[in-house]
């Protein structure tokens, strides 16, 4: 064994203790006494050392970032037992880390939520292995209630099995408060605006009816403009008022036994003048023997009213509309189809957003407010239903919605929807 080899041996000994995973490769080379192989092994050991060092460095950076984050970050085992929490837990919940680790996540601060909420959460993260995004009402150690947004996602091994869960929680109490204040303001302002606007319309109608004597054609034309604009404003504040009531959760839900086909027919009858004016053919596909459902009459009325009005407005003269009511398992399934202008592909993802209107709709009808579908979706989803659509530009659109046949759950609130 030459001098160099001895020196290398020394070096290897030191590496050996530091990096156990390279131990076998280096040891084998040395026994063979092959210098070239030894140099190769040392190079590998060095590169492995660099890799481990850089990994350790990255981990340290990562740890500092997680520790310093203002969001509360936790890692739990697959049963929800906390393995790690960052410092933010103390600020957000008031509990010290030592009080939290080893306990079930949220057991200290969680306020009761419906059982289905947690079932859905566990199903999403454990069975479907997807991320769950939601909001929770929690209580700090000192008793203060706060609202947090949560995002929990599973970390999987190479075989797809859940290793652990990571939860990121943010205190959004302040944002929620601002949101509530804004909604309250909109509600109050719309309510205040409705009375004078109704008066303007009422008096312009009286003038048009000749109650204050005959008018010249020019005067009539001006008053008609005032009436049309006034009606648009009433529609807008009514939609804003209804939306703010739905969002504030102050609405009374009064389900009563209803024949859905009958309530849909009532809306079609109301809209018949518009349907006839555009020479639109309306067809019905109603399943016979539909059960009577317990739903709030004003809710279902607003849903049909918006969907059928849109179908009329966004369909050209002489077009057709098909309204269908059927059963789909445990759900009521309704659809309103038209062969109108359709929804452009680039607008489709935004169509249920508040005040969003597609360009082709604005070209066809300049005075919409983009609030109808938002309200319809809020009503449907708050009553455990779903709404979606299929559309192709210049071919037509079909809106579909479901509601559980078991009906709507009654709720004692302070307000009702206005029409
Ligand atoms: P508005 O009709 O007042 O604009 P809505 O909230 O009812 O407001 O609808 C939002 C947008 O959805 C419309 O502006 C239009 O772009 C699109 N839309 C809704 N229904 C239809 C339909 N049947 N055909 C084509 N586009 C539609």
Coordinates of C-alpha atoms and ligand atoms in Angstrom, one line a residue:
X1 CA 0.0 0.0 0.0
X2 CA 1.6 3.3 -1.0
X3 CA 1.7 6.5 0.9
X4 CA -1.1 8.1 -1.1
X5 CA -3.4 5.1 -0.6
X6 CA -2.8 5.5 3.2
X7 CA -3.7 9.1 3.1
X8 CA -6.8 8.3 1.2
X9 CA -7.6 5.7 3.8
X10 CA -7.5 8.3 6.4
X11 CA -9.7 10.6 4.6
X12 CA -12.2 7.8 3.9
X13 CA -12.3 6.9 7.6
X14 CA -13.5 10.4 8.4
X15 CA -16.0 10.3 5.5
X16 CA -17.1 6.9 6.7
X17 CA -18.4 8.1 10.0
X18 CA -20.0 11.2 8.5
X19 CA -21.9 9.6 5.6
X20 CA -23.0 6.1 6.4
X21 CA -24.8 5.7 3.2
X22 CA -21.6 5.9 1.2
X23 CA -19.9 3.5 3.6
X24 CA -20.3 0.3 1.6
X25 CA -19.1 1.7 -1.7
X26 CA -15.9 3.2 -0.2
X27 CA -15.1 0.2 2.0
X28 CA -15.3 -2.2 -1.0
X29 CA -13.0 -0.1 -3.1
X30 CA -10.4 0.1 -0.4
X31 CA -10.3 -3.6 0.1
X32 CA -9.6 -4.1 -3.5
X33 CA -6.7 -1.6 -3.2
X34 CA -7.6 -0.3 -6.6
X35 CA -6.6 3.4 -6.6
X36 CA -8.7 4.4 -9.6
X37 CA -11.7 2.9 -8.0
X38 CA -10.8 4.5 -4.8
X39 CA -10.6 8.0 -6.4
X40 CA -13.9 7.3 -8.0
X41 CA -15.5 6.3 -4.7
X42 CA -14.1 9.5 -3.0
X43 CA -15.5 11.6 -5.8
X44 CA -18.9 10.0 -5.3
X45 CA -18.6 10.4 -1.5
X46 CA -17.8 14.1 -2.0
X47 CA -20.6 14.7 -4.3
X48 CA -22.9 12.8 -1.9
X49 CA -21.7 15.0 0.9
X50 CA -22.4 18.1 -1.2
X51 CA -25.8 16.8 -2.0
X52 CA -26.6 16.1 1.7
X53 CA -25.2 19.5 2.7
X54 CA -27.3 21.3 0.1
X55 CA -30.3 19.3 1.2
X56 CA -29.7 20.2 4.8
X57 CA -29.3 23.8 3.8
X58 CA -32.5 23.8 1.8
X59 CA -34.3 22.1 4.7
X60 CA -33.0 24.7 7.1
X61 CA -34.3 27.5 4.8
X62 CA -37.6 25.7 4.4
X63 CA -38.0 25.3 8.2
X64 CA -37.3 28.9 8.8
X65 CA -39.8 29.9 6.2
X66 CA -42.5 27.6 7.7
X67 CA -41.7 28.8 11.3
X68 CA -41.9 32.4 10.3
X69 CA -45.1 32.2 8.2
X70 CA -48.0 34.2 9.5
X71 CA -50.4 31.4 8.6
X72 CA -50.9 28.6 11.0
X73 CA -49.2 25.5 9.5
X74 CA -49.6 22.1 10.9
X75 CA -48.7 18.5 10.0
X76 CA -50.8 15.7 11.3
X77 CA -50.8 11.9 11.0
X78 CA -53.5 10.2 9.0
X79 CA -55.8 10.2 12.0
X80 CA -55.4 14.0 12.5
X81 CA -53.0 13.8 15.4
X82 CA -50.8 16.9 15.4
X83 CA -47.1 16.0 14.7
X84 CA -45.9 19.6 14.1
X85 CA -47.3 23.2 14.3
X86 CA -45.4 26.4 13.5
X87 CA -45.2 29.4 15.7
X88 CA -48.3 31.1 14.3
X89 CA -50.5 28.6 16.2
X90 CA -49.8 30.6 19.4
X91 CA -50.8 33.9 17.8
X92 CA -53.9 32.6 16.1
X93 CA -55.3 30.2 18.7
X94 CA -53.6 31.4 21.9
X95 CA -52.4 27.8 22.7
X96 CA -48.8 27.0 23.1
X97 CA -47.2 24.5 20.8
X98 CA -46.7 22.0 23.6
X99 CA -50.4 22.1 24.3
X100 CA -51.2 21.3 20.7
X101 CA -48.7 18.6 19.6
X102 CA -50.0 15.1 20.2
X103 CA -53.6 16.2 20.3
X104 CA -56.2 15.9 17.5
X105 CA -56.0 18.9 15.2
X106 CA -58.5 21.6 16.1
X107 CA -59.8 19.7 19.2
X108 CA -58.8 22.6 21.4
X109 CA -60.3 25.5 19.4
X110 CA -62.9 23.9 17.1
X111 CA -66.5 25.2 17.4
X112 CA -69.3 22.7 16.5
X113 CA -70.0 22.5 12.8
X114 CA -72.5 20.2 11.0
X115 CA -71.3 16.6 11.0
X116 CA -71.5 16.6 7.1
X117 CA -68.9 19.3 7.0
X118 CA -66.3 17.1 8.7
X119 CA -67.5 14.0 6.8
X120 CA -67.0 15.8 3.5
X121 CA -63.5 17.1 4.6
X122 CA -62.3 13.6 5.6
X123 CA -63.7 12.1 2.5
X124 CA -61.9 14.7 0.3
X125 CA -58.5 14.4 2.0
X126 CA -58.4 10.8 3.0
X127 CA -60.5 8.9 0.4
X128 CA -60.3 11.2 -2.7
X129 CA -56.8 12.3 -1.6
X130 CA -57.5 15.9 -2.8
X131 CA -57.1 19.2 -1.1
X132 CA -59.9 20.5 1.0
X133 CA -60.6 24.3 1.1
X134 CA -63.1 25.6 3.6
X135 CA -63.9 28.0 6.4
X136 CA -64.3 27.3 10.1
X137 CA -65.5 29.1 13.2
X138 CA -63.0 28.6 16.0
X139 CA -62.6 29.7 19.6
X140 CA -59.2 31.0 20.9
X141 CA -57.9 29.9 24.3
X142 CA -59.2 33.2 25.8
X143 CA -62.7 32.5 24.4
X144 CA -62.7 34.9 21.5
X145 CA -64.4 33.5 18.4
X146 CA -62.6 33.8 15.1
X147 CA -63.1 32.7 11.6
X148 CA -60.4 31.0 9.7
X149 CA -59.9 29.8 6.1
X150 CA -58.4 26.3 5.9
X151 CA -56.6 24.4 3.2
X152 CA -55.7 20.8 4.1
X153 CA -53.9 18.5 1.7
X154 CA -52.6 15.0 1.9
X155 CA -48.9 14.2 1.2
X156 CA -48.7 10.8 -0.6
X157 CA -45.9 8.3 -0.9
X158 CA -44.8 6.9 -4.3
X159 CA -47.5 4.3 -4.2
X160 CA -50.2 6.9 -3.6
X161 CA -50.8 6.1 0.1
X162 CA -51.4 9.0 2.5
X163 CA -48.3 9.7 4.6
X164 CA -49.6 12.7 6.5
X165 CA -51.7 15.8 6.1
X166 CA -50.6 19.4 5.9
X167 CA -53.0 22.1 7.1
X168 CA -52.7 25.8 6.4
X169 CA -55.1 28.0 8.4
X170 CA -55.5 31.8 8.2
X171 CA -57.4 34.1 10.5
X172 CA -59.9 35.9 8.2
X173 CA -62.1 37.4 10.9
X174 CA -61.3 41.0 9.9
X175 CA -61.9 40.3 6.1
X176 CA -65.2 38.7 7.0
X177 CA -66.2 41.6 9.1
X178 CA -65.5 44.1 6.3
X179 CA -67.4 41.9 3.9
X180 CA -70.4 41.8 6.2
X181 CA -70.3 45.6 6.6
X182 CA -70.2 46.0 2.8
X183 CA -73.1 43.7 2.3
X184 CA -75.1 45.5 5.0
X185 CA -74.4 48.8 3.3
X186 CA -75.6 47.5 -0.1
X187 CA -78.7 46.1 1.6
X188 CA -79.5 49.3 3.3
X189 CA -78.8 51.5 0.3
X190 CA -80.8 49.3 -2.1
X191 CA -83.7 49.3 0.4
X192 CA -83.6 53.1 0.6
X193 CA -83.4 53.5 -3.1
X194 CA -86.4 51.3 -3.9
X195 CA -89.0 53.5 -2.4
X196 CA -88.3 56.7 -4.4
X197 CA -87.6 54.7 -7.6
X198 CA -91.0 53.0 -7.3
X199 CA -92.6 56.4 -6.9
X200 CA -90.9 57.7 -10.0
X201 CA -92.2 54.7 -12.0
X202 CA -95.6 55.0 -10.5
X203 CA -96.0 58.6 -11.4
X204 CA -94.5 58.2 -14.9
X205 CA -97.1 55.3 -15.5
X206 CA -99.9 57.7 -14.4
X207 CA -98.7 60.3 -16.8
X208 CA -98.5 57.8 -19.7
X209 CA -102.0 56.6 -18.9
X210 CA -103.2 60.2 -19.3
X211 CA -104.2 60.7 -15.6
X212 CA -102.8 64.2 -15.7
X213 CA -104.3 65.1 -19.1
X214 CA -103.1 64.5 -22.6
X215 CA -99.4 64.9 -23.5
X216 CA -97.7 65.7 -26.8
X217 CA -95.9 62.9 -28.6
X218 CA -92.6 64.4 -27.5
X219 CA -93.6 64.6 -23.9
X220 CA -94.8 61.0 -24.0
X221 CA -91.5 59.9 -25.5
X222 CA -89.6 61.6 -22.7
X223 CA -91.8 60.1 -20.0
X224 CA -91.4 56.6 -21.6
X225 CA -87.6 57.0 -21.3
X226 CA -88.0 58.0 -17.7
X227 CA -90.2 54.9 -17.1
X228 CA -87.8 52.5 -18.8
X229 CA -84.7 53.8 -17.0
X230 CA -86.6 53.8 -13.7
X231 CA -87.6 50.2 -14.3
X232 CA -84.0 49.3 -15.0
X233 CA -82.9 50.9 -11.8
X234 CA -85.6 49.1 -9.8
X235 CA -84.5 45.8 -11.3
X236 CA -80.9 46.6 -10.3
X237 CA -81.6 47.6 -6.7
X238 CA -84.0 44.6 -6.4
X239 CA -81.3 42.2 -7.5
X240 CA -78.7 43.9 -5.2
X241 CA -81.1 43.7 -2.3
X242 CA -81.9 40.0 -2.8
X243 CA -78.2 39.2 -3.2
X244 CA -77.3 41.0 0.0
X245 CA -80.1 39.2 1.8
X246 CA -78.9 35.8 0.5
X247 CA -75.3 36.6 1.4
X248 CA -76.1 37.8 4.9
X249 CA -78.0 34.6 5.5
X250 CA -80.9 36.6 6.9
X251 CA -83.4 35.1 4.6
X252 CA -86.4 33.2 5.9
X253 CA -86.8 29.9 4.0
X254 CA -90.5 28.9 4.1
X255 CA -90.8 25.6 2.2
X256 CA -94.4 24.7 1.3
X257 CA -95.7 21.7 -0.7
X258 CA -95.4 22.8 -4.4
X259 CA -96.1 21.4 -7.8
X260 CA -92.9 22.4 -9.5
X261 CA -94.5 22.1 -13.0
X262 CA -97.3 24.5 -11.9
X263 CA -94.8 27.1 -10.6
X264 CA -92.8 26.9 -13.8
X265 CA -96.0 27.3 -15.9
X266 CA -96.9 30.4 -13.8
X267 CA -93.6 32.0 -14.8
X268 CA -93.9 31.0 -18.5
X269 CA -97.4 32.6 -18.4
X270 CA -95.9 35.8 -16.9
X271 CA -93.3 35.9 -19.6
X272 CA -95.6 35.1 -22.5
X273 CA -95.8 38.8 -23.8
X274 CA -92.0 38.8 -24.2
X275 CA -92.0 35.3 -25.8
X276 CA -94.7 36.3 -28.3
X277 CA -93.1 39.6 -29.0
X278 CA -90.0 37.8 -30.3
X279 CA -92.0 35.0 -31.9
X280 CA -90.2 32.4 -29.9
X281 CA -91.6 28.9 -29.6
X282 CA -91.6 27.5 -26.1
X283 CA -91.7 23.7 -25.7
X284 CA -92.2 21.7 -22.5
X285 CA -90.8 18.4 -21.5
X286 CA -92.4 17.7 -18.2
X287 CA -92.2 14.2 -16.6
X288 CA -95.6 13.0 -15.5
X289 CA -96.1 12.0 -11.9
X290 CA -93.5 14.4 -10.5
X291 CA -93.8 14.4 -6.7
X292 CA -95.0 17.5 -4.8
X293 CA -91.9 19.1 -3.3
X294 CA -91.5 21.3 -0.2
X295 CA -89.8 24.4 -1.5
X296 CA -89.9 28.1 -0.9
X297 CA -92.2 29.5 -3.6
X298 CA -90.3 32.8 -4.0
X299 CA -86.9 31.0 -4.4
X300 CA -88.0 28.6 -7.1
X301 CA -89.9 31.5 -8.8
X302 CA -86.8 33.6 -9.0
X303 CA -84.8 30.7 -10.4
X304 CA -87.2 29.9 -13.3
X305 CA -87.8 33.6 -13.9
X306 CA -84.1 34.4 -14.4
X307 CA -83.3 31.3 -16.5
X308 CA -86.3 31.7 -18.8
X309 CA -85.9 35.5 -19.1
X310 CA -82.3 35.0 -20.2
X311 CA -83.3 32.3 -22.7
X312 CA -85.8 34.8 -24.2
X313 CA -83.4 37.7 -24.2
X314 CA -80.4 35.9 -25.6
X315 CA -82.3 34.1 -28.4
X316 CA -83.0 35.8 -31.7
X317 CA -86.5 36.3 -33.1
X318 CA -88.2 33.1 -34.2
X319 CA -86.0 30.9 -32.0
X320 CA -87.1 28.2 -29.6
X321 CA -86.8 27.4 -25.9
X322 CA -87.3 24.0 -24.3
X323 CA -88.1 23.8 -20.6
X324 CA -87.7 20.3 -19.0
X325 CA -88.6 19.0 -15.6
X326 CA -87.7 15.5 -14.6
X327 CA -86.4 13.3 -11.8
X328 CA -82.8 12.2 -11.5
X329 CA -82.4 9.7 -8.7
X330 CA -83.1 11.6 -5.5
X331 CA -83.0 15.0 -7.2
X332 CA -85.3 17.2 -9.2
X333 CA -83.6 18.0 -12.5
X334 CA -84.7 21.1 -14.5
X335 CA -83.3 22.5 -17.7
X336 CA -83.9 25.6 -19.8
X337 CA -82.4 25.2 -23.3
X338 CA -82.4 27.8 -26.1
X339 CA -81.0 28.1 -29.6
X340 CA -79.7 31.6 -29.0
X341 CA -76.4 33.4 -29.1
X342 CA -74.6 31.0 -26.8
X343 CA -71.8 31.8 -24.4
X344 CA -68.3 32.3 -25.9
X345 CA -65.8 29.8 -24.6
X346 CA -63.6 32.5 -23.0
X347 CA -66.6 33.8 -21.0
X348 CA -67.8 30.5 -19.7
X349 CA -65.7 30.2 -16.6
X350 CA -66.9 33.6 -15.4
X351 CA -70.6 33.4 -16.2
X352 CA -71.8 33.0 -12.6
X353 CA -69.7 35.9 -11.3
X354 CA -71.4 39.0 -9.9
X355 CA -72.0 41.6 -12.6
X356 CA -70.2 39.6 -15.3
X357 CA -71.7 39.8 -18.8
X358 CA -70.3 38.2 -22.0
X359 CA -69.5 40.6 -24.9
X360 CA -72.0 39.0 -27.2
X361 CA -74.7 39.5 -24.6
X362 CA -73.8 43.1 -24.2
X363 CA -74.0 43.6 -27.9
X364 CA -77.5 42.1 -28.0
X365 CA -78.9 43.7 -24.9
X366 CA -77.0 46.6 -23.5
X367 CA -79.0 47.0 -20.2
X368 CA -78.5 43.8 -18.3
X369 CA -76.9 43.9 -14.9
X370 CA -75.1 40.5 -14.6
X371 CA -76.7 39.7 -11.3
X372 CA -79.4 37.2 -12.1
X373 CA -77.2 34.1 -12.5
X374 CA -75.2 34.9 -9.4
X375 CA -78.4 35.1 -7.4
X376 CA -79.8 31.9 -9.0
X377 CA -76.6 30.0 -8.2
X378 CA -76.6 31.3 -4.6
X379 CA -80.2 30.2 -4.1
X380 CA -79.6 26.7 -5.6
X381 CA -76.4 26.0 -3.8
X382 CA -77.6 27.2 -0.4
X383 CA -80.4 24.7 -0.8
X384 CA -78.1 21.8 -1.6
X385 CA -78.6 21.8 -5.3
X386 CA -76.2 22.3 -8.3
X387 CA -76.4 24.5 -11.3
X388 CA -74.3 24.3 -14.5
X389 CA -74.7 24.9 -18.3
X390 CA -73.7 23.6 -21.7
X391 CA -73.2 26.2 -24.4
X392 CA -71.9 26.8 -27.9
X393 CA -71.6 30.3 -29.4
X394 CA -74.3 30.9 -32.0
X395 CA -75.8 27.5 -31.4
X396 CA -77.5 27.8 -28.0
X397 CA -77.3 27.3 -24.3
X398 CA -78.8 24.9 -21.8
X399 CA -78.9 25.7 -18.1
X400 CA -79.5 22.8 -15.8
X401 CA -80.1 22.7 -12.1
X402 CA -80.9 20.1 -9.4
X403 CA -82.5 20.3 -6.0
X404 CA -83.0 17.4 -3.6
X405 CA -86.5 16.0 -4.0
X406 CA -86.6 16.0 -0.2
X407 CA -87.0 19.8 -0.6
X408 CA -85.6 22.8 1.1
X409 CA -84.9 23.1 4.8
X410 CA -87.0 25.7 6.6
X411 CA -85.1 28.6 8.2
X412 CA -86.2 31.4 10.5
X413 CA -84.8 34.6 9.2
X414 CA -85.6 38.3 9.3
X415 CA -86.0 39.0 5.6
X416 CA -87.7 37.6 2.4
X417 CA -86.7 37.8 -1.2
X418 CA -88.3 40.8 -3.1
X419 CA -89.6 40.5 -6.6
Ligands
LIG1 P1 -77.8 39.7 -17.4 O1 -78.7 38.8 -18.2 O2 -78.6 40.8 -16.8 O3 -76.6 40.1 -18.1 P2 -77.3 37.3 -15.8 O4 -76.6 37.2 -14.5 O5 -78.7 36.8 -15.9 O6 -77.3 38.8 -16.2 O7 -76.5 36.6 -16.9 C1 -75.1 36.8 -16.9 C2 -74.5 36.6 -18.3 O8 -74.6 35.2 -18.7 C3 -75.3 37.3 -19.4 O9 -74.9 38.7 -19.6 C4 -74.9 36.5 -20.6 O10 -73.6 36.8 -21.0 C5 -74.8 35.1 -20.1 N1 -76.1 34.3 -20.3 C6 -77.0 34.0 -19.4 N2 -78.0 33.2 -19.9 C7 -77.7 33.1 -21.2 C8 -78.3 32.4 -22.4 N3 -79.4 31.8 -22.2 N4 -77.7 32.5 -23.5 C9 -76.5 33.2 -23.7 N5 -75.9 33.8 -22.7 C10 -76.4 33.8 -21.5

